[in-house]
PDB file of C-alpha atoms in Angstrom:
ATOM      1  CA  MET A   6      68.915 -44.176  39.321  1.00  0.00           C
ATOM      2  CA  ASN A   7      66.646 -45.049  36.421  1.00  0.00           C
ATOM      3  CA  ARG A   8      65.583 -41.832  34.675  1.00  0.00           C
ATOM      4  CA  LEU A   9      63.559 -43.550  31.931  1.00  0.00           C
ATOM      5  CA  PRO A  10      60.144 -42.932  33.615  1.00  0.00           C
ATOM      6  CA  GLN A  11      61.010 -39.236  33.992  1.00  0.00           C
ATOM      7  CA  ILE A  12      61.965 -38.947  30.341  1.00  0.00           C
ATOM      8  CA  ARG A  13      58.730 -40.630  29.296  1.00  0.00           C
ATOM      9  CA  TYR A  14      56.759 -38.206  31.464  1.00  0.00           C
ATOM     10  CA  VAL A  15      58.488 -35.194  29.888  1.00  0.00           C
ATOM     11  CA  LEU A  16      57.889 -36.525  26.361  1.00  0.00           C
ATOM     12  CA  LEU A  17      54.219 -37.158  27.162  1.00  0.00           C
ATOM     13  CA  ALA A  18      53.815 -33.637  28.547  1.00  0.00           C
ATOM     14  CA  MET A  19      55.441 -32.147  25.425  1.00  0.00           C
ATOM     15  CA  THR A  20      53.155 -34.213  23.172  1.00  0.00           C
ATOM     16  CA  LEU A  21      50.061 -33.067  25.034  1.00  0.00           C
ATOM     17  CA  SER A  22      51.178 -29.427  24.902  1.00  0.00           C
ATOM     18  CA  LEU A  23      51.855 -29.657  21.157  1.00  0.00           C
ATOM     19  CA  SER A  24      48.458 -31.269  20.543  1.00  0.00           C
ATOM     20  CA  SER A  25      46.729 -28.559  22.576  1.00  0.00           C
ATOM     21  CA  ALA A  26      48.504 -25.856  20.576  1.00  0.00           C
ATOM     22  CA  ILE A  27      47.414 -27.441  17.290  1.00  0.00           C
ATOM     23  CA  VAL A  28      43.793 -27.639  18.483  1.00  0.00           C
ATOM     24  CA  LEU A  29      43.874 -24.014  19.649  1.00  0.00           C
ATOM     25  CA  LYS A  30      45.244 -22.846  16.296  1.00  0.00           C
ATOM     26  CA  ALA A  31      42.575 -24.854  14.485  1.00  0.00           C
ATOM     27  CA  ASP A  32      39.856 -23.325  16.658  1.00  0.00           C
ATOM     28  CA  GLU A  33      41.257 -19.834  16.048  1.00  0.00           C
ATOM     29  CA  ALA A  34      41.203 -20.457  12.297  1.00  0.00           C
ATOM     30  CA  LYS A  35      37.614 -21.621  12.470  1.00  0.00           C
ATOM     31  CA  SER A  36      36.546 -18.637  14.586  1.00  0.00           C
ATOM     32  CA  LYS A  37      37.744 -16.047  12.082  1.00  0.00           C
ATOM     33  CA  PRO A  38      34.946 -14.258  10.173  1.00  0.00           C
ATOM     34  CA  VAL A  39      34.681 -14.927   6.452  1.00  0.00           C
ATOM     35  CA  THR A  40      32.989 -13.010   3.660  1.00  0.00           C
ATOM     36  CA  VAL A  41      29.607 -14.553   2.863  1.00  0.00           C
ATOM     37  CA  SER A  42      29.166 -16.454  -0.370  1.00  0.00           C
ATOM     38  CA  LYS A  43      26.510 -14.338  -2.025  1.00  0.00           C
ATOM     39  CA  ILE A  44      24.817 -10.958  -1.584  1.00  0.00           C
ATOM     40  CA  LEU A  45      21.035 -11.153  -1.970  1.00  0.00           C
ATOM     41  CA  LYS A  46      19.814  -7.676  -1.085  1.00  0.00           C
ATOM     42  CA  VAL A  47      21.189  -4.287  -0.026  1.00  0.00           C
ATOM     43  CA  THR A  48      19.188  -1.306   1.213  1.00  0.00           C
ATOM     44  CA  HIS A  49      20.257   2.045   2.562  1.00  0.00           C
ATOM     45  CA  GLN A  50      18.844   5.164   4.131  1.00  0.00           C
ATOM     46  CA  ILE A  51      20.314   8.635   4.533  1.00  0.00           C
ATOM     47  CA  GLU A  52      19.077  10.288   7.686  1.00  0.00           C
ATOM     48  CA  ILE A  53      19.388  14.060   7.697  1.00  0.00           C
ATOM     49  CA  GLU A  54      19.223  15.328  11.251  1.00  0.00           C
ATOM     50  CA  GLU A  55      19.269  18.885  12.522  1.00  0.00           C
ATOM     51  CA  SER A  56      23.023  18.485  12.905  1.00  0.00           C
ATOM     52  CA  PHE A  57      25.273  18.028   9.883  1.00  0.00           C
ATOM     53  CA  PRO A  58      26.684  15.795   8.359  1.00  0.00           C
ATOM     54  CA  PRO A  59      23.933  13.173   7.997  1.00  0.00           C
ATOM     55  CA  ASN A  60      23.936   9.514   9.046  1.00  0.00           C
ATOM     56  CA  LEU A  61      23.997   6.514   6.710  1.00  0.00           C
ATOM     57  CA  TYR A  62      22.177   3.245   7.452  1.00  0.00           C
ATOM     58  CA  VAL A  63      23.171   0.205   5.355  1.00  0.00           C
ATOM     59  CA  LYS A  64      21.505  -3.197   5.575  1.00  0.00           C
ATOM     60  CA  ALA A  65      22.694  -6.302   3.717  1.00  0.00           C
ATOM     61  CA  ILE A  66      21.237  -9.792   3.397  1.00  0.00           C
ATOM     62  CA  GLY A  67      23.528 -12.598   2.261  1.00  0.00           C
ATOM     63  CA  GLU A  68      23.473 -16.306   1.552  1.00  0.00           C
ATOM     64  CA  VAL A  69      25.625 -18.931   3.304  1.00  0.00           C
ATOM     65  CA  PRO A  70      25.939 -22.653   2.463  1.00  0.00           C
ATOM     66  CA  THR A  71      24.925 -23.988   5.902  1.00  0.00           C
ATOM     67  CA  GLY A  72      23.272 -22.940   9.126  1.00  0.00           C
ATOM     68  CA  GLY A  73      25.164 -22.020  12.265  1.00  0.00           C
ATOM     69  CA  TYR A  74      26.867 -18.824  11.079  1.00  0.00           C
ATOM     70  CA  THR A  75      27.273 -16.295  13.905  1.00  0.00           C
ATOM     71  CA  ASN A  76      28.523 -12.766  14.624  1.00  0.00           C
ATOM     72  CA  VAL A  77      27.283 -11.378  11.317  1.00  0.00           C
ATOM     73  CA  LYS A  78      28.504  -7.845  10.650  1.00  0.00           C
ATOM     74  CA  LEU A  79      29.211  -5.297   7.950  1.00  0.00           C
ATOM     75  CA  GLU A  80      32.783  -4.104   7.571  1.00  0.00           C
ATOM     76  CA  ARG A  81      33.669  -0.864   5.810  1.00  0.00           C
ATOM     77  CA  ALA A  82      36.852  -0.707   3.766  1.00  0.00           C
ATOM     78  CA  ILE A  83      39.381   1.790   5.130  1.00  0.00           C
ATOM     79  CA  TYR A  84      41.227   3.877   2.548  1.00  0.00           C
ATOM     80  CA  VAL A  85      44.444   5.851   2.682  1.00  0.00           C
ATOM     81  CA  THR A  86      42.966   8.043  -0.034  1.00  0.00           C
ATOM     82  CA  PRO A  87      39.196   8.113  -0.756  1.00  0.00           C
ATOM     83  CA  PRO A  88      38.327   6.389  -4.051  1.00  0.00           C
ATOM     84  CA  LYS A  89      37.859   8.723  -6.994  1.00  0.00           C
ATOM     85  CA  ASP A  90      34.449   7.302  -7.877  1.00  0.00           C
ATOM     86  CA  GLY A  91      33.154   8.000  -4.354  1.00  0.00           C
ATOM     87  CA  ILE A  92      31.947   4.422  -3.840  1.00  0.00           C
ATOM     88  CA  GLN A  93      32.458   3.012  -0.332  1.00  0.00           C
ATOM     89  CA  ASP A  94      33.201  -0.723  -0.231  1.00  0.00           C
ATOM     90  CA  TYR A  95      31.441  -2.957   2.302  1.00  0.00           C
ATOM     91  CA  PHE A  96      31.995  -6.621   3.178  1.00  0.00           C
ATOM     92  CA  LEU A  97      29.294  -8.791   4.750  1.00  0.00           C
ATOM     93  CA  LYS A  98      31.114 -11.190   7.084  1.00  0.00           C
ATOM     94  CA  ALA A  99      30.180 -13.945   9.529  1.00  0.00           C
ATOM     95  CA  ILE A 100      31.852 -16.665  11.581  1.00  0.00           C
ATOM     96  CA  PRO A 101      31.175 -20.166  10.153  1.00  0.00           C
ATOM     97  CA  PRO A 102      30.115 -23.016  12.464  1.00  0.00           C
ATOM     98  CA  SER A 103      32.983 -24.722  14.310  1.00  0.00           C
ATOM     99  CA  GLY A 104      31.207 -28.081  14.434  1.00  0.00           C
ATOM    100  CA  PRO A 105      28.513 -29.997  12.563  1.00  0.00           C
ATOM    101  CA  ALA A 106      25.842 -27.762  11.022  1.00  0.00           C
ATOM    102  CA  ILE A 107      22.610 -28.184   9.078  1.00  0.00           C
ATOM    103  CA  THR A 108      23.507 -28.397   5.392  1.00  0.00           C
ATOM    104  CA  VAL A 109      20.746 -26.068   4.297  1.00  0.00           C
ATOM    105  CA  ILE A 110      21.363 -22.845   2.397  1.00  0.00           C
ATOM    106  CA  SER A 111      20.613 -20.073   4.885  1.00  0.00           C
ATOM    107  CA  GLN A 112      20.426 -16.290   5.049  1.00  0.00           C
ATOM    108  CA  VAL A 113      22.290 -13.866   7.291  1.00  0.00           C
ATOM    109  CA  GLU A 114      21.890 -10.119   7.634  1.00  0.00           C
ATOM    110  CA  ALA A 115      23.565  -7.164   9.293  1.00  0.00           C
ATOM    111  CA  ILE A 116      23.089  -3.402   9.661  1.00  0.00           C
ATOM    112  CA  ASP A 117      25.751  -0.699   9.807  1.00  0.00           C
ATOM    113  CA  LEU A 118      25.139   2.844  11.084  1.00  0.00           C
ATOM    114  CA  TRP A 119      27.685   5.418   9.937  1.00  0.00           C
ATOM    115  CA  HIS A 120      27.326   8.554  12.030  1.00  0.00           C
ATOM    116  CA  GLY A 121      28.213  11.659  10.040  1.00  0.00           C
ATOM    117  CA  PHE A 122      29.481   9.897   6.920  1.00  0.00           C
ATOM    118  CA  PRO A 123      31.832  12.061   4.803  1.00  0.00           C
ATOM    119  CA  GLY A 124      30.687  14.070   1.820  1.00  0.00           C
ATOM    120  CA  TRP A 125      32.883  12.229  -0.667  1.00  0.00           C
ATOM    121  CA  VAL A 126      30.718   9.079  -0.346  1.00  0.00           C
ATOM    122  CA  LYS A 127      28.497   8.955  -3.435  1.00  0.00           C
ATOM    123  CA  GLY A 128      27.410   5.316  -3.168  1.00  0.00           C
ATOM    124  CA  ILE A 129      28.172   1.883  -1.719  1.00  0.00           C
ATOM    125  CA  ARG A 130      29.508  -1.418  -3.075  1.00  0.00           C
ATOM    126  CA  MET A 131      28.625  -4.612  -1.185  1.00  0.00           C
ATOM    127  CA  HIS A 132      30.988  -7.568  -1.708  1.00  0.00           C
ATOM    128  CA  GLY A 133      30.305 -11.296  -1.613  1.00  0.00           C
ATOM    129  CA  VAL A 134      32.733 -14.103  -2.446  1.00  0.00           C
ATOM    130  CA  LYS A 135      30.990 -15.491  -5.521  1.00  0.00           C
ATOM    131  CA  ASP A 136      27.891 -13.787  -6.881  1.00  0.00           C
ATOM    132  CA  GLY A 137      25.901 -10.711  -6.218  1.00  0.00           C
ATOM    133  CA  ILE A 138      28.293  -7.775  -5.757  1.00  0.00           C
ATOM    134  CA  VAL A 139      25.798  -4.922  -5.419  1.00  0.00           C
ATOM    135  CA  VAL A 140      26.542  -1.293  -6.259  1.00  0.00           C
ATOM    136  CA  ILE A 141      24.175   1.491  -5.210  1.00  0.00           C
ATOM    137  CA  LYS A 142      24.795   5.074  -6.279  1.00  0.00           C
ATOM    138  CA  PHE A 143      23.129   7.806  -4.266  1.00  0.00           C
ATOM    139  CA  GLU A 144      20.842  10.217  -6.026  1.00  0.00           C
ATOM    140  CA  PRO A 145      22.189  13.768  -6.201  1.00  0.00           C
ATOM    141  CA  ASP A 146      21.116  15.763  -3.144  1.00  0.00           C
ATOM    142  CA  GLN A 147      19.179  12.767  -1.914  1.00  0.00           C
ATOM    143  CA  LYS A 148      16.814  13.632   0.907  1.00  0.00           C
ATOM    144  CA  PRO A 149      14.786  11.292   3.101  1.00  0.00           C
ATOM    145  CA  VAL A 150      11.114  10.774   2.269  1.00  0.00           C
ATOM    146  CA  ARG A 151       9.041  11.724   5.283  1.00  0.00           C
ATOM    147  CA  ARG A 152       5.293  11.392   5.739  1.00  0.00           C
ATOM    148  CA  ARG A 153       2.940  13.013   8.225  1.00  0.00           C
ATOM    149  CA  PHE A 154       0.140  11.194  10.008  1.00  0.00           C
ATOM    150  CA  THR A 155      -2.482  12.878  12.156  1.00  0.00           C
ATOM    151  CA  GLY A 156      -4.797  11.281  14.692  1.00  0.00           C
ATOM    152  CA  GLY A 157      -7.371  12.750  17.040  1.00  0.00           C
ATOM    153  CA  HIS A 158      -9.531  11.859  20.000  1.00  0.00           C
ATOM    154  CA  VAL A 159     -12.756  13.493  21.156  1.00  0.00           C
ATOM    155  CA  GLY A 160     -13.741  13.416  24.815  1.00  0.00           C
ATOM    156  CA  ASP A 161     -16.486  14.831  26.987  1.00  0.00           C
ATOM    157  CA  PHE A 162     -16.855  16.417  30.396  1.00  0.00           C
ATOM    158  CA  ALA A 163     -16.698  13.094  32.228  1.00  0.00           C
ATOM    159  CA  HIS A 164     -13.966  11.626  30.039  1.00  0.00           C
ATOM    160  CA  PRO A 165     -11.510  14.282  28.777  1.00  0.00           C
ATOM    161  CA  ALA A 166      -9.755  13.874  25.444  1.00  0.00           C
ATOM    162  CA  SER A 167      -6.736  11.558  25.685  1.00  0.00           C
ATOM    163  CA  PHE A 168      -3.314  12.352  24.211  1.00  0.00           C
ATOM    164  CA  GLU A 169      -2.463   8.625  24.225  1.00  0.00           C
ATOM    165  CA  LYS A 170      -5.539   7.715  22.186  1.00  0.00           C
ATOM    166  CA  ALA A 171      -4.874  10.530  19.705  1.00  0.00           C
ATOM    167  CA  LEU A 172      -1.309   9.259  19.316  1.00  0.00           C
ATOM    168  CA  GLN A 173      -2.560   5.696  18.841  1.00  0.00           C
ATOM    169  CA  ALA A 174      -4.840   6.917  16.059  1.00  0.00           C
ATOM    170  CA  ALA A 175      -1.892   8.544  14.276  1.00  0.00           C
ATOM    171  CA  ILE A 176       0.272   5.426  14.664  1.00  0.00           C
ATOM    172  CA  LYS A 177      -2.577   3.288  13.300  1.00  0.00           C
ATOM    173  CA  LYS A 178      -2.521   5.342  10.084  1.00  0.00           C
ATOM    174  CA  LEU A 179       1.259   4.927   9.975  1.00  0.00           C
ATOM    175  CA  ASN A 180       0.958   1.141  10.284  1.00  0.00           C
ATOM    176  CA  GLU A 181      -1.526   1.089   7.403  1.00  0.00           C
ATOM    177  CA  ALA A 182       1.038   2.839   5.183  1.00  0.00           C
ATOM    178  CA  LEU A 183       4.100   0.959   6.475  1.00  0.00           C
ATOM    179  CA  TYR A 184       4.228  -1.671   3.710  1.00  0.00           C
ATOM    180  CA  ALA A 185       3.240   0.588   0.816  1.00  0.00           C
ATOM    181  CA  GLY A 186       4.841  -0.400  -2.479  1.00  0.00           C
ATOM    182  CA  GLY A 187       4.933  -4.105  -1.607  1.00  0.00           C
ATOM    183  CA  VAL A 188       7.784  -3.821   0.913  1.00  0.00           C
ATOM    184  CA  LYS A 189       7.613  -6.680   3.428  1.00  0.00           C
ATOM    185  CA  ASP A 190      10.496  -5.938   5.812  1.00  0.00           C
ATOM    186  CA  ALA A 191      10.024  -2.207   6.354  1.00  0.00           C
ATOM    187  CA  SER A 192      10.961  -0.443   9.570  1.00  0.00           C
ATOM    188  CA  VAL A 193      10.116   3.109  10.542  1.00  0.00           C
ATOM    189  CA  LYS A 194      11.234   5.899  12.853  1.00  0.00           C
ATOM    190  CA  TRP A 195       8.725   8.508  13.938  1.00  0.00           C
ATOM    191  CA  LYS A 196       8.419  11.475  16.262  1.00  0.00           C
ATOM    192  CA  VAL A 197       5.662  13.787  17.443  1.00  0.00           C
ATOM    193  CA  VAL A 198       5.907  17.170  15.736  1.00  0.00           C
ATOM    194  CA  LYS A 199       2.635  18.809  16.681  1.00  0.00           C
ATOM    195  CA  THR A 200      -0.001  18.541  19.394  1.00  0.00           C
ATOM    196  CA  SER A 201      -3.091  20.724  19.484  1.00  0.00           C
ATOM    197  CA  GLY A 202      -6.469  20.709  21.157  1.00  0.00           C
ATOM    198  CA  GLN A 203      -9.690  22.596  21.717  1.00  0.00           C
ATOM    199  CA  ILE A 204     -12.046  22.777  24.667  1.00  0.00           C
ATOM    200  CA  GLY A 205     -15.136  24.757  25.645  1.00  0.00           C
ATOM    201  CA  GLY A 206     -17.363  26.944  23.530  1.00  0.00           C
ATOM    202  CA  ILE A 207     -21.059  26.610  22.786  1.00  0.00           C
ATOM    203  CA  ALA A 208     -20.496  23.092  21.475  1.00  0.00           C
ATOM    204  CA  ASP A 209     -18.530  22.225  24.640  1.00  0.00           C
ATOM    205  CA  LEU A 210     -15.616  20.917  22.564  1.00  0.00           C
ATOM    206  CA  ASN A 211     -13.075  18.582  24.106  1.00  0.00           C
ATOM    207  CA  GLN A 212     -10.596  17.165  21.615  1.00  0.00           C
ATOM    208  CA  ILE A 213      -6.882  16.572  21.022  1.00  0.00           C
ATOM    209  CA  THR A 214      -4.991  16.193  17.722  1.00  0.00           C
ATOM    210  CA  VAL A 215      -1.513  14.660  17.414  1.00  0.00           C
ATOM    211  CA  THR A 216       0.674  14.776  14.300  1.00  0.00           C
ATOM    212  CA  ILE A 217       3.729  12.567  13.811  1.00  0.00           C
ATOM    213  CA  VAL A 218       6.397  12.572  11.097  1.00  0.00           C
ATOM    214  CA  ALA A 219       7.746   9.185  10.005  1.00  0.00           C
ATOM    215  CA  GLU A 220      10.699   8.031   7.925  1.00  0.00           C
ATOM    216  CA  ARG A 221      10.732   4.503   6.532  1.00  0.00           C
ATOM    217  CA  GLN A 222      13.554   2.124   5.705  1.00  0.00           C
ATOM    218  CA  PRO A 223      13.534   1.458   2.791  1.00  0.00           C
ATOM    219  CA  ALA A 224      12.176   4.858   1.843  1.00  0.00           C
ATOM    220  CA  TRP A 225       8.588   5.360   0.772  1.00  0.00           C
ATOM    221  CA  PRO A 226       8.123   5.972  -2.940  1.00  0.00           C
ATOM    222  CA  LYS A 227       7.804   9.637  -3.677  1.00  0.00           C
ATOM    223  CA  LYS A 228       4.313  10.726  -4.517  1.00  0.00           C
ATOM    224  CA  LYS A 229       3.850  11.919  -8.061  1.00  0.00           C
ATOM    225  CA  GLN A 230       2.844  15.504  -8.324  1.00  0.00           C
ATOM    226  CA  PRO A 231      -0.312  16.086 -10.373  1.00  0.00           C
ATOM    227  CA  GLN A 232       0.400  17.659 -13.698  1.00  0.00           C
ATOM    228  CA  ARG A 233      -1.058  21.055 -14.239  1.00  0.00           C
ATOM    229  CA  ILE A 234      -3.024  21.454 -17.418  1.00  0.00           C
ATOM    230  CA  ARG A 235      -2.431  24.761 -19.026  1.00  0.00           C
ATOM    231  CA  GLN A 236      -5.521  26.370 -20.371  1.00  0.00           C
ATOM    232  CA  GLN A 237      -5.109  27.797 -23.817  1.00  0.00           C
ATOM    233  CA  LYS A 238      -6.160  31.360 -24.199  1.00  0.00           C
ATOM    234  CA  LYS A 239      -9.150  31.793 -26.399  1.00  0.00           C
ATOM    235  CA  PRO A 240      -8.485  33.988 -29.429  1.00  0.00           C
ATOM    236  CA  ALA A 241      -9.972  37.418 -29.149  1.00  0.00           C
ATOM    237  CA  VAL A 242     -13.169  37.843 -31.125  1.00  0.00           C
ATOM    238  CA  SER A 243     -13.258  40.982 -33.215  1.00  0.00           C
ATOM    239  CA  LYS A 244     -16.450  42.925 -33.052  1.00  0.00           C
TER     240      LYS A 244
END
């Protein structure tokens, strides 16, 4: 019996299996995330809630050589022993395109939320492959900058004051202050902290006031306190 056709079939099957394995390994290599080439911008926000410890938001924008990068994320370095300088290392990573991509320098970004970050963290260090390693040191006892915005709505007997319209008025003031300081990509979290109203009386009042507290990322610049001018005491005049 001629076994040559069977041997050829087995060799062909082995060749196909080997080729498939090589392709799979190549695809796996391509699908691994890599550290982006360059760090362009890093922002952070410390959110102090009623519970302790606080939360840390970190946002990074990086530069990649082509389009098509996916699964962008921030990775925190894990230490056996916390670094003595208190600086937490971050790496901005993304998966490069597996096929043809537009050869245009592009930007990628990612956000990391660290719930209850430890007290030893005094700053962050964002790593890129080539340029733009960014180090940010936290200010001592840094606290979030919060602003209050109040809106009101006046109604009448036929059309009572509306909570929704009072809230819209407060949010409108918030939107007007959102990009203060020339910030273009600001985001904000807000919550209602006070609601009050008044009805009746001689003037037949019917009104609602809503106050919200907002916290921006990046933080609003702190308002400068007016300097107090000390008045010099006039010399006593002898009679």
